PDB file of C-alpha atoms in Angstrom:
ATOM      1  CA  UNK D   1      26.504 -39.673  10.526  1.00 81.00           C
ATOM      2  CA  UNK D   2      25.863 -42.473   7.949  1.00 84.00           C
ATOM      3  CA  UNK D   3      24.905 -44.975  10.807  1.00 84.00           C
ATOM      4  CA  UNK D   4      22.682 -42.507  12.759  1.00 86.00           C
ATOM      5  CA  UNK D   5      20.977 -41.268   9.636  1.00 89.00           C
ATOM      6  CA  UNK D   6      20.271 -44.573   8.249  1.00 90.00           C
ATOM      7  CA  UNK D   7      18.670 -45.782  11.456  1.00 88.00           C
ATOM      8  CA  UNK D   8      16.463 -42.628  11.636  1.00 89.00           C
ATOM      9  CA  UNK D   9      15.544 -42.924   7.965  1.00 89.00           C
ATOM     10  CA  UNK D  10      14.734 -46.721   8.374  1.00 86.00           C
ATOM     11  CA  UNK D  11      12.790 -45.994  11.581  1.00 82.00           C
ATOM     12  CA  UNK D  12      10.539 -43.714   9.725  1.00 83.00           C
ATOM     13  CA  UNK D  13      10.687 -44.729   5.977  1.00 81.00           C
ATOM     14  CA  UNK D  14      10.183 -48.718   5.905  1.00 79.00           C
ATOM     15  CA  UNK D  15       7.208 -49.247   3.776  1.00 80.00           C
ATOM     16  CA  UNK D  16       9.590 -49.976   0.850  1.00 84.00           C
ATOM     17  CA  UNK D  17      11.152 -53.006   2.536  1.00 81.00           C
ATOM     18  CA  UNK D  18       9.595 -56.254   1.362  1.00 79.00           C
ATOM     19  CA  UNK D  19       7.471 -58.386   3.815  1.00 76.00           C
ATOM     20  CA  UNK D  20       7.336 -55.920   6.430  1.00 72.00           C
ATOM     21  CA  UNK D  21       3.752 -55.291   7.115  1.00 70.00           C
ATOM     22  CA  UNK D  22       2.665 -54.399  10.652  1.00 65.00           C
ATOM     23  CA  UNK D  23       0.722 -57.320  12.157  1.00 66.00           C
ATOM     24  CA  UNK D  24      -1.732 -56.085  14.740  1.00 67.00           C
ATOM     25  CA  UNK D  25      -2.785 -59.455  15.798  1.00 63.00           C
ATOM     26  CA  UNK D  26       0.729 -60.399  16.998  1.00 63.00           C
ATOM     27  CA  UNK D  27       0.441 -60.408  20.768  1.00 60.00           C
ATOM     28  CA  UNK D  28       3.944 -61.604  21.608  1.00 60.00           C
ATOM     29  CA  UNK D  29       6.080 -59.072  19.962  1.00 58.00           C
ATOM     30  CA  UNK D  30       3.875 -56.103  18.727  1.00 62.00           C
ATOM     31  CA  UNK D  31       2.860 -54.976  15.354  1.00 62.00           C
ATOM     32  CA  UNK D  32       6.241 -53.774  14.207  1.00 73.00           C
ATOM     33  CA  UNK D  33       8.309 -56.495  15.619  1.00 74.00           C
ATOM     34  CA  UNK D  34       9.834 -57.560  12.245  1.00 80.00           C
ATOM     35  CA  UNK D  35      10.679 -53.913  11.449  1.00 80.00           C
ATOM     36  CA  UNK D  36      12.317 -53.609  14.976  1.00 83.00           C
ATOM     37  CA  UNK D  37      14.275 -56.929  14.363  1.00 85.00           C
ATOM     38  CA  UNK D  38      15.514 -55.560  11.144  1.00 89.00           C
ATOM     39  CA  UNK D  39      16.679 -52.273  12.675  1.00 89.00           C
ATOM     40  CA  UNK D  40      18.401 -54.394  15.331  1.00 89.00           C
ATOM     41  CA  UNK D  41      20.163 -56.568  12.896  1.00 92.00           C
ATOM     42  CA  UNK D  42      21.181 -53.521  10.648  1.00 93.00           C
ATOM     43  CA  UNK D  43      22.679 -51.812  13.772  1.00 93.00           C
ATOM     44  CA  UNK D  44      24.711 -54.960  14.757  1.00 93.00           C
ATOM     45  CA  UNK D  45      25.785 -55.387  11.036  1.00 94.00           C
ATOM     46  CA  UNK D  46      27.005 -51.741  10.821  1.00 94.00           C
ATOM     47  CA  UNK D  47      29.248 -52.346  13.758  1.00 93.00           C
ATOM     48  CA  UNK D  48      30.640 -55.670  12.480  1.00 93.00           C
ATOM     49  CA  UNK D  49      31.586 -53.991   9.178  1.00 92.00           C
ATOM     50  CA  UNK D  50      32.864 -51.104  10.783  1.00 90.00           C
ATOM     51  CA  UNK D  51      35.289 -53.161  12.650  1.00 90.00           C
ATOM     52  CA  UNK D  52      37.212 -53.550   9.273  1.00 89.00           C
ATOM     53  CA  UNK D  53      37.195 -49.655   8.865  1.00 86.00           C
ATOM     54  CA  UNK D  54      38.512 -49.356  12.300  1.00 86.00           C
ATOM     55  CA  UNK D  55      41.588 -51.395  11.634  1.00 84.00           C
ATOM     56  CA  UNK D  56      43.379 -48.422  10.115  1.00 79.00           C
ATOM     57  CA  UNK D  57      42.876 -44.965  11.035  1.00 75.00           C
ATOM     58  CA  UNK D  58      44.881 -42.939   8.804  1.00 72.00           C
ATOM     59  CA  UNK D  59      42.750 -43.118   5.666  1.00 69.00           C
ATOM     60  CA  UNK D  60      44.263 -46.302   4.236  1.00 73.00           C
ATOM     61  CA  UNK D  61      42.548 -47.978   1.254  1.00 73.00           C
ATOM     62  CA  UNK D  62      43.303 -51.533   1.686  1.00 78.00           C
ATOM     63  CA  UNK D  63      41.447 -52.295   4.736  1.00 79.00           C
ATOM     64  CA  UNK D  64      41.784 -56.069   4.003  1.00 83.00           C
ATOM     65  CA  UNK D  65      45.493 -55.893   4.223  1.00 84.00           C
ATOM     66  CA  UNK D  66      47.072 -58.230   6.783  1.00 86.00           C
ATOM     67  CA  UNK D  67      43.695 -59.658   7.729  1.00 86.00           C
ATOM     68  CA  UNK D  68      45.094 -63.143   7.380  1.00 88.00           C
ATOM     69  CA  UNK D  69      47.773 -62.157   9.921  1.00 91.00           C
ATOM     70  CA  UNK D  70      45.198 -61.579  12.594  1.00 89.00           C
ATOM     71  CA  UNK D  71      43.256 -64.602  13.398  1.00 92.00           C
ATOM     72  CA  UNK D  72      41.883 -63.302  16.738  1.00 94.00           C
ATOM     73  CA  UNK D  73      40.246 -60.419  14.886  1.00 92.00           C
ATOM     74  CA  UNK D  74      38.846 -62.854  12.214  1.00 93.00           C
ATOM     75  CA  UNK D  75      37.474 -65.283  14.898  1.00 95.00           C
ATOM     76  CA  UNK D  76      35.817 -62.251  16.785  1.00 94.00           C
ATOM     77  CA  UNK D  77      34.328 -60.884  13.493  1.00 93.00           C
ATOM     78  CA  UNK D  78      33.148 -64.216  12.061  1.00 94.00           C
ATOM     79  CA  UNK D  79      31.749 -65.298  15.700  1.00 95.00           C
ATOM     80  CA  UNK D  80      29.771 -62.102  15.946  1.00 94.00           C
ATOM     81  CA  UNK D  81      28.273 -62.838  12.532  1.00 94.00           C
ATOM     82  CA  UNK D  82      27.384 -66.387  13.237  1.00 95.00           C
ATOM     83  CA  UNK D  83      25.970 -65.445  16.686  1.00 93.00           C
ATOM     84  CA  UNK D  84      23.937 -62.654  15.029  1.00 92.00           C
ATOM     85  CA  UNK D  85      22.426 -65.045  12.457  1.00 92.00           C
ATOM     86  CA  UNK D  86      21.827 -67.551  14.902  1.00 91.00           C
ATOM     87  CA  UNK D  87      19.963 -65.293  17.331  1.00 88.00           C
ATOM     88  CA  UNK D  88      17.802 -63.516  14.634  1.00 87.00           C
ATOM     89  CA  UNK D  89      17.047 -66.345  12.543  1.00 88.00           C
ATOM     90  CA  UNK D  90      17.176 -69.695  14.322  1.00 86.00           C
ATOM     91  CA  UNK D  91      16.756 -68.661  18.023  1.00 84.00           C
ATOM     92  CA  UNK D  92      13.922 -66.289  17.153  1.00 78.00           C
ATOM     93  CA  UNK D  93      11.158 -68.446  18.801  1.00 75.00           C
ATOM     94  CA  UNK D  94      13.190 -68.743  21.928  1.00 79.00           C
ATOM     95  CA  UNK D  95      14.128 -64.970  22.139  1.00 74.00           C
ATOM     96  CA  UNK D  96      10.815 -63.675  21.147  1.00 71.00           C
ATOM     97  CA  UNK D  97       9.817 -62.916  24.683  1.00 67.00           C
ATOM     98  CA  UNK D  98      12.911 -61.449  26.318  1.00 71.00           C
ATOM     99  CA  UNK D  99      14.174 -59.662  23.227  1.00 71.00           C
ATOM    100  CA  UNK D 100      10.923 -59.006  21.155  1.00 71.00           C
ATOM    101  CA  UNK D 101      12.662 -60.430  18.042  1.00 77.00           C
ATOM    102  CA  UNK D 102      10.198 -61.575  15.489  1.00 75.00           C
ATOM    103  CA  UNK D 103       9.402 -65.098  16.038  1.00 76.00           C
ATOM    104  CA  UNK D 104       9.887 -66.013  12.265  1.00 80.00           C
ATOM    105  CA  UNK D 105      13.118 -64.277  11.888  1.00 81.00           C
ATOM    106  CA  UNK D 106      13.849 -62.304   8.740  1.00 86.00           C
ATOM    107  CA  UNK D 107      13.312 -63.175   4.975  1.00 87.00           C
ATOM    108  CA  UNK D 108      16.179 -63.568   2.459  1.00 91.00           C
ATOM    109  CA  UNK D 109      15.228 -60.232   0.981  1.00 91.00           C
ATOM    110  CA  UNK D 110      15.476 -58.650   4.491  1.00 90.00           C
ATOM    111  CA  UNK D 111      18.788 -60.384   5.215  1.00 93.00           C
ATOM    112  CA  UNK D 112      20.148 -58.830   1.860  1.00 94.00           C
ATOM    113  CA  UNK D 113      19.074 -55.448   2.713  1.00 92.00           C
ATOM    114  CA  UNK D 114      20.352 -55.697   6.101  1.00 93.00           C
ATOM    115  CA  UNK D 115      23.871 -56.921   4.653  1.00 94.00           C
ATOM    116  CA  UNK D 116      23.682 -54.117   2.110  1.00 95.00           C
ATOM    117  CA  UNK D 117      23.283 -51.250   4.530  1.00 93.00           C
ATOM    118  CA  UNK D 118      25.964 -52.735   6.900  1.00 94.00           C
ATOM    119  CA  UNK D 119      28.378 -53.138   4.101  1.00 93.00           C
ATOM    120  CA  UNK D 120      27.500 -49.602   3.162  1.00 93.00           C
ATOM    121  CA  UNK D 121      29.711 -48.303   6.001  1.00 91.00           C
ATOM    122  CA  UNK D 122      32.785 -49.637   4.020  1.00 90.00           C
ATOM    123  CA  UNK D 123      31.790 -47.593   1.009  1.00 90.00           C
ATOM    124  CA  UNK D 124      31.179 -44.402   3.012  1.00 90.00           C
ATOM    125  CA  UNK D 125      34.542 -44.886   4.765  1.00 88.00           C
ATOM    126  CA  UNK D 126      36.408 -45.181   1.400  1.00 86.00           C
ATOM    127  CA  UNK D 127      34.567 -41.990   0.094  1.00 89.00           C
ATOM    128  CA  UNK D 128      35.691 -40.238   3.354  1.00 86.00           C
ATOM    129  CA  UNK D 129      39.242 -41.444   2.757  1.00 83.00           C
ATOM    130  CA  UNK D 130      39.377 -40.109  -0.732  1.00 84.00           C
ATOM    131  CA  UNK D 131      37.913 -36.774   0.373  1.00 85.00           C
ATOM    132  CA  UNK D 132      40.399 -36.433   2.944  1.00 81.00           C
ATOM    133  CA  UNK D 133      43.371 -37.100   0.451  1.00 80.00           C
ATOM    134  CA  UNK D 134      41.895 -34.500  -2.051  1.00 83.00           C
ATOM    135  CA  UNK D 135      41.697 -31.890   0.749  1.00 84.00           C
ATOM    136  CA  UNK D 136      45.171 -32.662   1.999  1.00 80.00           C
ATOM    137  CA  UNK D 137      46.449 -32.597  -1.488  1.00 80.00           C
ATOM    138  CA  UNK D 138      45.149 -29.122  -2.053  1.00 82.00           C
ATOM    139  CA  UNK D 139      46.257 -27.718   1.342  1.00 83.00           C
ATOM    140  CA  UNK D 140      49.736 -29.055   0.730  1.00 80.00           C
ATOM    141  CA  UNK D 141      49.600 -27.640  -2.670  1.00 77.00           C
ATOM    142  CA  UNK D 142      48.626 -24.208  -1.436  1.00 78.00           C
ATOM    143  CA  UNK D 143      51.098 -24.232   1.393  1.00 74.00           C
ATOM    144  CA  UNK D 144      54.045 -25.424  -0.616  1.00 65.00           C
ATOM    145  CA  UNK D 145      56.653 -22.603  -1.124  1.00 52.00           C
ATOM    146  CA  UNK D 146      58.683 -24.409  -3.701  1.00 55.00           C
ATOM    147  CA  UNK D 147      61.881 -24.427  -1.755  1.00 50.00           C
ATOM    148  CA  UNK D 148      63.371 -27.869  -1.169  1.00 51.00           C
ATOM    149  CA  UNK D 149      63.391 -28.620   2.622  1.00 51.00           C
ATOM    150  CA  UNK D 150      63.490 -31.712   4.789  1.00 50.00           C
ATOM    151  CA  UNK D 151      59.726 -33.052   5.258  1.00 47.00           C
ATOM    152  CA  UNK D 152      58.488 -32.689   8.747  1.00 50.00           C
ATOM    153  CA  UNK D 153      55.314 -34.401  10.218  1.00 53.00           C
ATOM    154  CA  UNK D 154      52.527 -32.479   8.617  1.00 56.00           C
ATOM    155  CA  UNK D 155      54.699 -30.654   6.171  1.00 57.00           C
ATOM    156  CA  UNK D 156      53.424 -29.860   2.801  1.00 57.00           C
ATOM    157  CA  UNK D 157      55.488 -32.542   1.231  1.00 59.00           C
ATOM    158  CA  UNK D 158      54.329 -35.134   3.605  1.00 61.00           C
ATOM    159  CA  UNK D 159      50.754 -34.171   2.950  1.00 58.00           C
ATOM    160  CA  UNK D 160      51.368 -34.180  -0.869  1.00 59.00           C
ATOM    161  CA  UNK D 161      53.015 -37.649  -0.734  1.00 63.00           C
ATOM    162  CA  UNK D 162      50.267 -38.895   1.556  1.00 61.00           C
ATOM    163  CA  UNK D 163      47.474 -37.584  -0.847  1.00 57.00           C
ATOM    164  CA  UNK D 164      49.341 -39.182  -3.930  1.00 61.00           C
ATOM    165  CA  UNK D 165      49.966 -42.608  -2.488  1.00 58.00           C
ATOM    166  CA  UNK D 166      47.279 -44.449  -1.014  1.00 55.00           C
ATOM    167  CA  UNK D 167      49.557 -47.377   0.355  1.00 54.00           C
ATOM    168  CA  UNK D 168      51.840 -45.481   2.397  1.00 49.00           C
ATOM    169  CA  UNK D 169      51.367 -43.854   5.708  1.00 48.00           C
ATOM    170  CA  UNK D 170      53.398 -41.460   7.569  1.00 47.00           C
ATOM    171  CA  UNK D 171      55.434 -43.086  10.432  1.00 45.00           C
TER     172      UNK D 171
END
């Protein structure tokens, strides 16, 4: 929802972005090529940052945990970023015709906005994780009968333990 909503918002509301004026005299890429280049860049960066969220699927908080033990993941992630910067910023004059990337690339301010929106997916995921924990805590609290019993998968005790400790996940 964040990614889709953000892309629609930026497609419609873009006048606040610095150095993003339509250039009607640009015959190569069209009047809004820098705007579309920025949308393309944000979309790719959203996917790159979301790779880190996708490493853990049970609402864990420390998405960076174990990252140094996964060199293939790091190579792919860093390689994607290097390729994206190269393609948008340095290869723009070559890629102007086939991909309609703006021939001057993006400005520093536009790159900062792109990285900020891309990293926003990390923040949104943490908010969703926290919301999930709060909801699970109250569900478990309401279902808890107070009698001691062996925890089973999805039992109120397990849900409460999951809601209390952000570092543990059920096996």
